[in-house]
Coordinates of C-alpha atoms and ligand atoms in Angstrom, one line a residue:
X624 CA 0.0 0.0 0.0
X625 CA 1.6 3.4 -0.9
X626 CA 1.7 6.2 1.5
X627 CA -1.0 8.3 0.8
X628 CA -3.8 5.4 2.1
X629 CA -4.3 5.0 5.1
X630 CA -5.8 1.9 5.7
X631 CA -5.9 -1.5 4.3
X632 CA -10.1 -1.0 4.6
X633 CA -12.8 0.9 5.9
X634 CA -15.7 -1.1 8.1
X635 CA -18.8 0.9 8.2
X636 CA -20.4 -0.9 11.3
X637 CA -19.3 -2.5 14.2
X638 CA -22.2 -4.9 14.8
X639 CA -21.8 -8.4 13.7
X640 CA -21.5 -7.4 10.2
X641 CA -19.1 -5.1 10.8
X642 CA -16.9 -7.8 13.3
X643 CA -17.3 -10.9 10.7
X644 CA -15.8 -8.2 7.7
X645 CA -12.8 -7.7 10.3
X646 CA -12.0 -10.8 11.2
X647 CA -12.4 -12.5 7.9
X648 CA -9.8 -9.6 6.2
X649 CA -7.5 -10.4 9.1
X650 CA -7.5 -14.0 8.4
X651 CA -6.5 -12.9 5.0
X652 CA -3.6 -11.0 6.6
X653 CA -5.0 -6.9 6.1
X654 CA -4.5 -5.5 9.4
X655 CA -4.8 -2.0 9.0
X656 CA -8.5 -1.6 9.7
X657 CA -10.2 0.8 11.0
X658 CA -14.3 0.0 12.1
X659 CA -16.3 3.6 12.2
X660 CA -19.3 3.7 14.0
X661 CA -22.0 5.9 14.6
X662 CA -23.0 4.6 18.2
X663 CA -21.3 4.5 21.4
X664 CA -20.8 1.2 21.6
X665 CA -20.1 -2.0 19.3
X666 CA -22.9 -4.8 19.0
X667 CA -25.4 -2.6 16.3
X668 CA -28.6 -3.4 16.5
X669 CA -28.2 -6.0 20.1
X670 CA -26.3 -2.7 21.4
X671 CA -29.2 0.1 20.6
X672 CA -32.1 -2.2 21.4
X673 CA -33.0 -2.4 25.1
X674 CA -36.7 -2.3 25.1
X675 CA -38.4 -5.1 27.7
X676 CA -38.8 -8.7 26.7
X677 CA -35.8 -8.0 24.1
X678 CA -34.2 -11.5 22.8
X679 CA -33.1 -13.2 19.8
X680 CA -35.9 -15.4 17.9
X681 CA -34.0 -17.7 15.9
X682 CA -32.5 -20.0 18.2
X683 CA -29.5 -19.0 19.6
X684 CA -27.1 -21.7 18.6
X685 CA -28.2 -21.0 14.6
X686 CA -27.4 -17.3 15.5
X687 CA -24.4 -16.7 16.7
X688 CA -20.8 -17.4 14.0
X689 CA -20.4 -21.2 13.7
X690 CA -17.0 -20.1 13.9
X691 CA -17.1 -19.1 17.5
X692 CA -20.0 -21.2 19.6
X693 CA -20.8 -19.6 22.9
X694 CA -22.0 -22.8 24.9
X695 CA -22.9 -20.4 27.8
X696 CA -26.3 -19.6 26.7
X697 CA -28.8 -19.4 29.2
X698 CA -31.8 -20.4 26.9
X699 CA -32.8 -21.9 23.7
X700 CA -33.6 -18.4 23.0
X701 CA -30.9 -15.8 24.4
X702 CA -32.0 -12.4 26.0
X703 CA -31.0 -9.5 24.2
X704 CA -28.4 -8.7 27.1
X705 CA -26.5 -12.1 26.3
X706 CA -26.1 -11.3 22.4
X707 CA -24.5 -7.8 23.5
X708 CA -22.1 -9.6 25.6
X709 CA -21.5 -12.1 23.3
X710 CA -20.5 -9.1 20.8
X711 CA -18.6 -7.9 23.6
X712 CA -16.9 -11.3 24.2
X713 CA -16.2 -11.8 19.9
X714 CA -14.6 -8.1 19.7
X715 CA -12.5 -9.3 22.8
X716 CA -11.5 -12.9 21.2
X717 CA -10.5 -11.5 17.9
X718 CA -8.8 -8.8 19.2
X719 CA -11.4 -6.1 16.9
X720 CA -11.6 -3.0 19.2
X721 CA -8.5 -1.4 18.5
X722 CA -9.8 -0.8 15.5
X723 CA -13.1 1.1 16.3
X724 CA -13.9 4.1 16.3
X725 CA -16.9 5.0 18.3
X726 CA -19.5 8.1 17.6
X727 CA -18.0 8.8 14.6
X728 CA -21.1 9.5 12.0
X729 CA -20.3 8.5 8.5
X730 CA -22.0 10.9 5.8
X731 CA -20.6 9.6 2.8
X732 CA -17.8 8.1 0.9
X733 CA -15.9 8.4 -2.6
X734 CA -14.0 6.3 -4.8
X735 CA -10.7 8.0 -6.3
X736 CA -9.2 6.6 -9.2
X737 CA -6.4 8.6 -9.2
X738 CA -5.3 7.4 -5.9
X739 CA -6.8 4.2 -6.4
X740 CA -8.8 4.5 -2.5
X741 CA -11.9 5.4 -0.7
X742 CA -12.2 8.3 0.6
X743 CA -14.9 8.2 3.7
X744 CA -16.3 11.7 5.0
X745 CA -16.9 11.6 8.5
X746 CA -19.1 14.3 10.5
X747 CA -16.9 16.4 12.1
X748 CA -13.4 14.3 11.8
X749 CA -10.9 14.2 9.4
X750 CA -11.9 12.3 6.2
X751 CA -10.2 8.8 6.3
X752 CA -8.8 6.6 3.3
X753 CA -9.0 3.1 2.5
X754 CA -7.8 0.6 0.0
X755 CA -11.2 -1.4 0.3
X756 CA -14.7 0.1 1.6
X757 CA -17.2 -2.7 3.4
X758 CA -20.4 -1.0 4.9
X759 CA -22.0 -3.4 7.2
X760 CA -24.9 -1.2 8.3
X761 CA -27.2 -3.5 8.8
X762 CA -31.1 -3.7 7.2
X763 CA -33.0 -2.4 10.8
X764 CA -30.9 0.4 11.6
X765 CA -33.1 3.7 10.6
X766 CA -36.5 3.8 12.8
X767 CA -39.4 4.8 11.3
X768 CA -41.3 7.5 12.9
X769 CA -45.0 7.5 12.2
X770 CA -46.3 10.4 10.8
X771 CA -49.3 11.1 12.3
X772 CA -50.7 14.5 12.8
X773 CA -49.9 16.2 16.5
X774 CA -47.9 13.4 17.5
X775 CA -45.7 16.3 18.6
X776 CA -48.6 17.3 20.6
X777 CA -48.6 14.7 22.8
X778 CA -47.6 15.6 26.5
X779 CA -46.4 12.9 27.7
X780 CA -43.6 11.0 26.3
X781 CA -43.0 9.2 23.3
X782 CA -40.4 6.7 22.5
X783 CA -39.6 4.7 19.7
X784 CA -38.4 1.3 20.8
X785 CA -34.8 1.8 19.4
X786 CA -34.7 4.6 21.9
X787 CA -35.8 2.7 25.1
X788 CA -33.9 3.1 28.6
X789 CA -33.6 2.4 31.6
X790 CA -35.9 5.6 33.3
X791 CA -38.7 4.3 31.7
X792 CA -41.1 2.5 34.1
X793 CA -44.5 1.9 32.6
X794 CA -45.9 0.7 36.1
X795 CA -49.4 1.8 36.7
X796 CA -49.5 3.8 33.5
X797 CA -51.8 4.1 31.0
X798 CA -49.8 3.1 28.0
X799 CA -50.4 2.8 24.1
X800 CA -48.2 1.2 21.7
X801 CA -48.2 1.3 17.8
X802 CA -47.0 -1.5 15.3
X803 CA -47.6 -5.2 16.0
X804 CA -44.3 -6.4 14.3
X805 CA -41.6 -9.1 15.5
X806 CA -40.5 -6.1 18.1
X807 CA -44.1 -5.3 19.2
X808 CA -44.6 -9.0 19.8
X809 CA -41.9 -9.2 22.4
X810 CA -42.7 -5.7 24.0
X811 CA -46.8 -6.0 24.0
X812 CA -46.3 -9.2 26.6
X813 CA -43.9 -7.2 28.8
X814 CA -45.4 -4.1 29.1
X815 CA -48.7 -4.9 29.8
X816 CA -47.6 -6.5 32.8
X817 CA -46.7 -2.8 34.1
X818 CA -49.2 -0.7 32.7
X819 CA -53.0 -0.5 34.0
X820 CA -54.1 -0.5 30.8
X821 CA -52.6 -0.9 27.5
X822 CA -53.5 -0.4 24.1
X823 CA -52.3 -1.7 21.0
X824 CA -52.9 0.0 17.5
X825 CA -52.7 -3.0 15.1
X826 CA -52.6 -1.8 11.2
X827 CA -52.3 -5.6 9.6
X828 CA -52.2 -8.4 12.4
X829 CA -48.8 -10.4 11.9
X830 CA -48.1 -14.8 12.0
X831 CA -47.2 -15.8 15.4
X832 CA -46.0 -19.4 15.8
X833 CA -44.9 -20.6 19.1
X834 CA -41.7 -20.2 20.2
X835 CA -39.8 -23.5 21.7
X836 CA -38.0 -21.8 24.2
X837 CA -36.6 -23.2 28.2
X838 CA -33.6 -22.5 29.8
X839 CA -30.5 -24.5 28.7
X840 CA -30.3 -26.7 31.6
X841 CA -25.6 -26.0 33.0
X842 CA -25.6 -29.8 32.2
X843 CA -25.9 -29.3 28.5
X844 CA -24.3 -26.1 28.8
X845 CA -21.1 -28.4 30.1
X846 CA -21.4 -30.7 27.6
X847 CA -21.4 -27.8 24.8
X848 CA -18.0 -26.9 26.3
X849 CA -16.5 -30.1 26.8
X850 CA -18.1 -31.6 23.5
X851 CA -18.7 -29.2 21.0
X852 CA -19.7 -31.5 17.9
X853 CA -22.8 -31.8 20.8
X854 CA -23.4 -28.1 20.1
X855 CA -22.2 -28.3 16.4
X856 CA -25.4 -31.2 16.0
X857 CA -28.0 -28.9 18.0
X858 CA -26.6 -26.4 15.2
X859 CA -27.6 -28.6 12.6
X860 CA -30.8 -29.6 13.7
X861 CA -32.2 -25.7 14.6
X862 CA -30.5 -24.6 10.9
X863 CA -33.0 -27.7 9.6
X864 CA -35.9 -26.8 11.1
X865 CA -35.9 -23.0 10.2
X866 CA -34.3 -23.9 6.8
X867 CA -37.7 -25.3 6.3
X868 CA -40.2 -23.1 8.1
X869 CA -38.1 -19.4 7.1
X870 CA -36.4 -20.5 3.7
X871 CA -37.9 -23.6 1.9
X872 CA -41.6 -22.7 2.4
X873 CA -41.4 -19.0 2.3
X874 CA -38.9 -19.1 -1.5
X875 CA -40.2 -22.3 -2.8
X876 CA -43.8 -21.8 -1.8
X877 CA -44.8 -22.8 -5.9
X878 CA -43.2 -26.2 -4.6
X879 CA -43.8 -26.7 -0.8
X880 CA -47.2 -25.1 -0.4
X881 CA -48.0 -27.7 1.7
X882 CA -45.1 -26.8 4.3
X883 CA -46.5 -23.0 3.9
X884 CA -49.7 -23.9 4.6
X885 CA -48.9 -26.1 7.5
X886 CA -47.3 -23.2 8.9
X887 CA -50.4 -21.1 8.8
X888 CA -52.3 -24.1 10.3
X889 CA -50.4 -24.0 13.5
X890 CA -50.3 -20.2 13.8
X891 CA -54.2 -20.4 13.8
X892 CA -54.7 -23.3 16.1
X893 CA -52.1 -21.7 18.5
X894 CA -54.1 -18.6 18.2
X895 CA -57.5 -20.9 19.2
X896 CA -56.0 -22.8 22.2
X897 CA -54.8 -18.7 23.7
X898 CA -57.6 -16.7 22.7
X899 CA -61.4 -18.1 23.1
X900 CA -63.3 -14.7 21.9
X901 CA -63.8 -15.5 18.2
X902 CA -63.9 -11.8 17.1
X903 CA -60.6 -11.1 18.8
X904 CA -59.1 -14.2 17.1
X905 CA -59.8 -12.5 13.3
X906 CA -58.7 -9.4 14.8
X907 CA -55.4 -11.3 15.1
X908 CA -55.5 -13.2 12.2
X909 CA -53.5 -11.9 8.8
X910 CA -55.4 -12.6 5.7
X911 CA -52.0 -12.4 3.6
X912 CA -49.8 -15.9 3.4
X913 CA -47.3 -16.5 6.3
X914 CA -43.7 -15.3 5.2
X915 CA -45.5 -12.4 3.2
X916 CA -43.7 -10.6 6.1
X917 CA -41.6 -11.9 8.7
X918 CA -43.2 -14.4 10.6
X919 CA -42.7 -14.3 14.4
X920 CA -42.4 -16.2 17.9
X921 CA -44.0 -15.9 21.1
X922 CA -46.1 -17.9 23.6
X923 CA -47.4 -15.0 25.2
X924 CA -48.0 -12.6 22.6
X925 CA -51.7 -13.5 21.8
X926 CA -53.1 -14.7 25.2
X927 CA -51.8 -10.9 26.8
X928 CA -55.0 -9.3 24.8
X929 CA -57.3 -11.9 26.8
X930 CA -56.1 -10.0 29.7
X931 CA -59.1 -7.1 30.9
X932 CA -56.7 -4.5 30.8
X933 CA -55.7 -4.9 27.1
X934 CA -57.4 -3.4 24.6
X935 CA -56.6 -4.3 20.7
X936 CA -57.7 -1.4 18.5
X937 CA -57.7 -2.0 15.0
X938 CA -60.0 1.4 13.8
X939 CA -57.1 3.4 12.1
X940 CA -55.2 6.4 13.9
X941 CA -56.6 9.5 12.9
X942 CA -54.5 11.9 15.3
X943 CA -52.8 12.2 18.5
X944 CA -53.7 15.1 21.7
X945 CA -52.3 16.3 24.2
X946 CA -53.4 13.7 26.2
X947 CA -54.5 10.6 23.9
X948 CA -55.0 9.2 20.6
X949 CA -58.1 9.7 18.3
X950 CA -59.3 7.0 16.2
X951 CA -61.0 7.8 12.6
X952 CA -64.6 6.8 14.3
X953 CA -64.0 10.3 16.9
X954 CA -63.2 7.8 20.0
X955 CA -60.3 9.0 22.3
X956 CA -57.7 6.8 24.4
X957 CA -55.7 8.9 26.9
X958 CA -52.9 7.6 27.6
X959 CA -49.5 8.5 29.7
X960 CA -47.0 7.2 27.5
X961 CA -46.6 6.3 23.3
X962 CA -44.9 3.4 22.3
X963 CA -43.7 3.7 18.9
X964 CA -42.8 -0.2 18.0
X965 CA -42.9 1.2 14.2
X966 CA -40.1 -0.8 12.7
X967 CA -37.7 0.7 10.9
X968 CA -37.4 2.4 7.3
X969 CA -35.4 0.3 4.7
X970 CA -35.9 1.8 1.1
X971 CA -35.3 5.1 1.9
X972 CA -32.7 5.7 3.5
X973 CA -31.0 2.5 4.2
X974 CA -29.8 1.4 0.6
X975 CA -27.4 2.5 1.1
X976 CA -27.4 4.3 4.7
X977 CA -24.5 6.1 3.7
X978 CA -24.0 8.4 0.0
X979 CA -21.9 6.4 -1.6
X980 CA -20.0 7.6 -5.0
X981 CA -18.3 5.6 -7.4
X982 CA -16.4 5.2 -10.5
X983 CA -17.7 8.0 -13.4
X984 CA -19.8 9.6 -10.5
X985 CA -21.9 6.7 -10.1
X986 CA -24.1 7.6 -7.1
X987 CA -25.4 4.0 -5.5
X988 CA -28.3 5.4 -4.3
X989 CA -29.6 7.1 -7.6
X990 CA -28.5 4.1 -9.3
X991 CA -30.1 1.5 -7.2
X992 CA -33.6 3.9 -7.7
X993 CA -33.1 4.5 -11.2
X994 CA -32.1 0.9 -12.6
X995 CA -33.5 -1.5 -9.9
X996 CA -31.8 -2.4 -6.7
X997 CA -29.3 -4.9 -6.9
X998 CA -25.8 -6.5 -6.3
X999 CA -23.8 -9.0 -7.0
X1000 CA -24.1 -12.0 -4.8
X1001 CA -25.6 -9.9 -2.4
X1002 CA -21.8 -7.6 -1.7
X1003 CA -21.2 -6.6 -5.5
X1004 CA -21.7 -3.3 -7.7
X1005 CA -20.3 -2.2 -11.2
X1006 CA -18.5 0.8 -11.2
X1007 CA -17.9 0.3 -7.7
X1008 CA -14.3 -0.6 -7.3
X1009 CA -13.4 -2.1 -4.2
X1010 CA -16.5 -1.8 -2.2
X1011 CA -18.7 -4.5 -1.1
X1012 CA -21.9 -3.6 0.5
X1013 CA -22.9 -6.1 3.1
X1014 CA -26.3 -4.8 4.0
X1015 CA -27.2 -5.4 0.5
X1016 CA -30.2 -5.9 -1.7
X1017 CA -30.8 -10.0 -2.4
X1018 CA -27.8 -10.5 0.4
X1019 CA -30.1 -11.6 3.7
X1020 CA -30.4 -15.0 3.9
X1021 CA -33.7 -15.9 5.4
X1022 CA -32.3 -18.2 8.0
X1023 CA -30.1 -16.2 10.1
X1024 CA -28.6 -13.1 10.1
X1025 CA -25.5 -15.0 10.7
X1026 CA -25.3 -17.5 7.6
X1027 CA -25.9 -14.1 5.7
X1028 CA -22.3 -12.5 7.5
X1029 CA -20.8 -16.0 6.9
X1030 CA -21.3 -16.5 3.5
X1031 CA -20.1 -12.7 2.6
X1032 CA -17.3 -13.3 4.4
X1033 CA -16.4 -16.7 2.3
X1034 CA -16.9 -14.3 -1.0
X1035 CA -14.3 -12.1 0.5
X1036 CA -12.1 -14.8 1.2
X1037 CA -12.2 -16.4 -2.1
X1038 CA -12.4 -12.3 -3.6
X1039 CA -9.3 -11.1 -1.9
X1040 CA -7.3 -14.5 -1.9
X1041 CA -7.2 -14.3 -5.8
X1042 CA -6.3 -10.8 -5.4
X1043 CA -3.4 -11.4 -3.9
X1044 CA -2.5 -14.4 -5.7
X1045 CA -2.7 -12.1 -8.8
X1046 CA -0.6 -8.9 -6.9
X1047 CA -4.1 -7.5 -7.8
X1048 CA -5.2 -4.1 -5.8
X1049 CA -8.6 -3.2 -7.1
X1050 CA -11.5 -5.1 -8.1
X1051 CA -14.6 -4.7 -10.0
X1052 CA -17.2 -6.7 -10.7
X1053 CA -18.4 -6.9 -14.0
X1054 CA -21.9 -5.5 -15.4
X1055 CA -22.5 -9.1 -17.2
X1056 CA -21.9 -10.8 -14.2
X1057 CA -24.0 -8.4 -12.2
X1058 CA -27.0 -8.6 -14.5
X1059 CA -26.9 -12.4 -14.5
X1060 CA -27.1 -12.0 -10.8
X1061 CA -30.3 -10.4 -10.9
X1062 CA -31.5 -12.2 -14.0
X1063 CA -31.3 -15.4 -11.8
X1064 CA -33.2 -13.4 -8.6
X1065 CA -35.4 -12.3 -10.6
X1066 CA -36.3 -15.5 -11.6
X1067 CA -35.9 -17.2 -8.6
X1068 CA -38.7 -15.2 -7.1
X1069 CA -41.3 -16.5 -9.4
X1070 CA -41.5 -19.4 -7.1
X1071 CA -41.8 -17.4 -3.8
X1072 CA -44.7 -16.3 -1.8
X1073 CA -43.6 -13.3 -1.9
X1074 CA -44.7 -13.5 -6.2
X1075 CA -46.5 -17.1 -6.5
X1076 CA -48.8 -16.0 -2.9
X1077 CA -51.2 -13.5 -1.7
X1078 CA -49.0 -10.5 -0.2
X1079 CA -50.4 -7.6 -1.4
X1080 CA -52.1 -6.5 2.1
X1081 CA -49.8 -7.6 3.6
X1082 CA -47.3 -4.2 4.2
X1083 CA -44.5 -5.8 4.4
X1084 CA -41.0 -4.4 4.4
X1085 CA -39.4 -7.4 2.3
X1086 CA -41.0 -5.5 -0.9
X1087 CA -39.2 -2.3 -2.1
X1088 CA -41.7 0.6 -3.0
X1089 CA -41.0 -0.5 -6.7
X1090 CA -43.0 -3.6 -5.3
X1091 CA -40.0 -5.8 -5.9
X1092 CA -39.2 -8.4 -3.2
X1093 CA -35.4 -7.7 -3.4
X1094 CA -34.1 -8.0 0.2
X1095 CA -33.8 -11.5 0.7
X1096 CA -31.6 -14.0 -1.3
X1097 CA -33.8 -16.0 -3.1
X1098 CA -32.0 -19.3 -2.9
X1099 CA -31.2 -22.0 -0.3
X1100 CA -28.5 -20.8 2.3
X1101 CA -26.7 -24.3 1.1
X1102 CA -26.2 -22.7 -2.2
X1103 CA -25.4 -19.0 -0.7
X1104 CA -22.4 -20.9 0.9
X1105 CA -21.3 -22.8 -2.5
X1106 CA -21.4 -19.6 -4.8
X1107 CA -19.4 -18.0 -2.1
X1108 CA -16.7 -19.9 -2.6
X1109 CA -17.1 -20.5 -6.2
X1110 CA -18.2 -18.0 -8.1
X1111 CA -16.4 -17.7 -10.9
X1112 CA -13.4 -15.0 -10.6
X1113 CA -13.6 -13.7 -14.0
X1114 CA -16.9 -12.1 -12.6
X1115 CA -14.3 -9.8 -11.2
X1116 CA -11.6 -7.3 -13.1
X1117 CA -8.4 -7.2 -11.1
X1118 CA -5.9 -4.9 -11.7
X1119 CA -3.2 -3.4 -10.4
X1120 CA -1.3 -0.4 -10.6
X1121 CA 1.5 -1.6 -12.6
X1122 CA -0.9 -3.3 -15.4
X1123 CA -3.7 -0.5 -15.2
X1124 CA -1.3 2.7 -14.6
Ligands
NAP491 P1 -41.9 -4.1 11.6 O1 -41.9 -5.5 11.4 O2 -41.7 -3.2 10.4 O3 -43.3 -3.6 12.3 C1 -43.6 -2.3 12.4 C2 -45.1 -2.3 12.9 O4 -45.5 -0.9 13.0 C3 -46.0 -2.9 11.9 O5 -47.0 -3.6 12.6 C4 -46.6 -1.7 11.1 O6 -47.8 -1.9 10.6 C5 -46.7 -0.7 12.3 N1 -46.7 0.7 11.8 C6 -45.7 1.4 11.2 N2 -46.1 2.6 10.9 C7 -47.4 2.7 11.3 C8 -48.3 3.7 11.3 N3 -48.1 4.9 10.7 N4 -49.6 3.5 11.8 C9 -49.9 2.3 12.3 N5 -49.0 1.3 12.4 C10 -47.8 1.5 11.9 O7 -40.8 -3.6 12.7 P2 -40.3 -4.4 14.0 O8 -41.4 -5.0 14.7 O9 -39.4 -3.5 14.7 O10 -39.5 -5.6 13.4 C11 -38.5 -5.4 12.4 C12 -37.7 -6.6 12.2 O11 -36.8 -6.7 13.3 C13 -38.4 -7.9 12.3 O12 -39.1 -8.3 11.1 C14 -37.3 -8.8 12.6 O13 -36.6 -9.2 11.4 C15 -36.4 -8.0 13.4 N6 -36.6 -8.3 14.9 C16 -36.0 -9.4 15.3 C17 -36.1 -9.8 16.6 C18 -35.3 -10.9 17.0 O14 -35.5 -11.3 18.1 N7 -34.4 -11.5 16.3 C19 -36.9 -9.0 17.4 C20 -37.5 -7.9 17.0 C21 -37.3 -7.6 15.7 P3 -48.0 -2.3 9.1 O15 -47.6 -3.8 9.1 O16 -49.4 -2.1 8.8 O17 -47.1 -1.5 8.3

């Protein structure tokens, strides 16, 4: 590396994303990193979110790195607290912090050809430069703030769930809260054990299956340590089972109805042995096909609006007072405090979260809008030297956040490996390569739910506002892993200074 770059790469996020890019580029011998982030703290999304009832809901020995098992769960299903420490405990391991930067807000970054680098603005700091850009952003990192008229209005407070702490005690309040997503269905339980009364402001109800949770009795935990194939075969079994509920029947739903259906099946009779009122239970039932949106996990989610002081509205919002919410049909709820469990905005603002400006001026935002969103294996964009974007369209594999990180960071390793091989120092992919990408996507989809089912009321923040489902990778995670590492290389230009300059 010449003189006038600073670093070997720039890592845009230091939540998992962020830690997986870093250690799979040290592995490959680059370290000269530097990890900017916007928070206080590494862990993303398992570092900002702190709101009660807060835990993983994909079993927590399919998400966490099969690289680095943590037999010390407590549960089959990990509080939130124990995935931040587990961050805590992979930054430590792989020796990652030195290379963070904390509050440091990135507002955009540039490709120069000249000096063959990125260069990455951050607010306030010095610019910094970097042979390779990786933004690891994540998908749920921008909340989505309602807007609904005189919510600034409102008296008492307000608080969107990515902005919960620890002074805020719902006990013996009269509380409302708005959304009835995957977060909702963990907070909704929680806080309506505090509050006197609650109400929740459902738009479009969402598929609740039951969630096979229990503490991990220290026996087994001791056995994961001792024995880890033990752990490794737990692994494989919990990767099977939502293989099949999260990937197989929500992609291949032209082929696996059945399994789709089934899944519908037991959300509905789990709804009928919690809830006994009838009119309640189609209050709570969706009338899109499960995976439409992302289905979700809870035993207690359904049977809290049984309890008397629970009250499901589904009569739209019309405004917020002073002192409560108004309903289109003129009734008012006072309330004490607003939940806003609103989700988070994708399209927007998130792809990418950062300006990003390529080769020719090539803006990746404009781009993505004006010629579909898309990229390479999930990490890849033409005129993009050098840059892969982790929190990609088609790059989240439906089974875990974690086989998503794992298989980007095999691309890298095949990527950069044939760099060096080849005394290579920038790569590109190619626009054939790219558009054969989506080609396949695109066509992929046909069999999902998401095009072959019933989705259209269904709101859900898989589809872009183009009405393309082009978040999640549309294949097995089986063959995310095997075009990792072997996609072909001439997908990519490599070049280096002495051929190109
Ligand atoms: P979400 O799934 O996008 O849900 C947002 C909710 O807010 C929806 O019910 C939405 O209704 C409602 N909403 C938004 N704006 C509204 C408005 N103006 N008026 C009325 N309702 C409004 O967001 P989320 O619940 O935060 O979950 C996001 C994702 O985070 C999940 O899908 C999941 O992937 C992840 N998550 C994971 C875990 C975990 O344990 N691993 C836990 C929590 C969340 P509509 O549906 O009608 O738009």
């Amino acid at each position: 590396m010449d003189g006038t770059t600073q670093f070997d790469a720039v890592i845009v996020g230091a939540g998992f994303g962020g830690m997986g890019a870093a250690i799979a580029l040290k592995r490959l011998g680059m370290t000269n990193l530097v990890i900017v982030e916007r928070e206080d703290d590494l862990g993303g999304t398992w570092h900002v979110n702190r709101y009660p009832g807060l835990a993983v809901d994909i079993a927590s020995v399919t998400y966490s790195y099969s690289f680095e098992p943590n037999p010390h769960w407590s549960r089959l299903f990990a509080p939130g607290s124990e995935l931040k420490a587990y961050a805590d405990h992979v930054a430590d391991k792989y020796d990652l912090r030195r290379y963070m930067r904390f509050g440091a807000v990135v507002s955009g970054a540039h490709w120069d050809d000249d000096a063959r680098h990125w260069v990455v603005s951050i607010d306030g700091q010095e610019p910094v430069t970097g042979r390779y850009l990786l933004t690891a952003t994540g998908f749920l990192s921008q909340p989505h703030l309602p807007d609904i008229e005189g919510i600034d209005s409102f008296a008492g407070r307000v608080v969107h769930t990515t902005a919960w702490d620890d002074t805020i005690d719902l006990t013996g309040t009269r509380a409302a809260i708005i959304g009835t997503g995957a977060t909702a269905v963990q907070l909704i339980p929680e806080v309506a054990r505090k509050a006197s009364a609650l109400t929740v402001y459902q738009r479009t109800p969402i598929w609740v299956v039951p969630k096979l949770d229990a503490p991990i009795p220290a026996v087994v935990r001791r056995l994961f340590a001792k024995v880890p194939a033990t752990q490794r075969a737990a692994r494989a079994v919990s990767d099977g089972l939502l293989e099949g509920l999260m990937v197989t029947a929500v992609l291949h739903y032209k082929q696996a109805k059945i399994l789709n259906k089934i899944a519908a099946a037991a959300s509905r009779l789990f709804l009928r042995t919690q809830v006994g009122d009838a009119k309640l239970r189609r209050a709570l039932t969706p009338d899109y096909d499960f995976g439409c949106k992302r289905p979700t996990f809870s035993n207690s989610y359904f049977r809290t609006f049984t309890r008397r002081h629970v009250n499901l509205e589904t009569t739209s919002i019309d405004h917020v007072e002073a002192d409560g919410i108004v309903t289109v049909d003129g009734r008012k709820t006072e309330i004490d405090t607003l939940v806003l469990a609103t989700g988070f905005n994708l399209w927007d603002v998130n792809f990418p979260a950062i300006e990003v400006v390529g080769r020719e001026e090539r803006n990746l935002g404009k781009w993505w809008r004006d010629n579909r969103f898309q990229a390479y294996e999930g990490v890849a964009v033409p005129k993009f030297p050098n840059f892969l974007t982790l929190a990609s369209p088609y790059s989240y594999s439906g089974l875990s956040y974690f086989t998503t990180i794992e298989s980007q960071m095999a691309h890298m390793t095949r990527l950069f490996g044939e760099m060096k091989r080849r005394g290579a120092d920038v790569f590109e992919v190619t626009d054939q390569a790219n558009a054969h990408f989506l080609d396949r996507m695109t066509a992929n989809l046909d069999d999902s739910v998401f095009y072959a089912g019933s989705c259209s009321t269904s709101r859900s923040y898989y589809f872009n506002p183009q009405g393309e489902a082009a978040l999640l990778r549309p294949t097995s995670t089986a063959n995310a892993f095997k075009e990792a590492n072997s996609f072909p290389l001439d997908d990519y230009t490599l070049s280096s200074p002495a051929v190109v300059g």
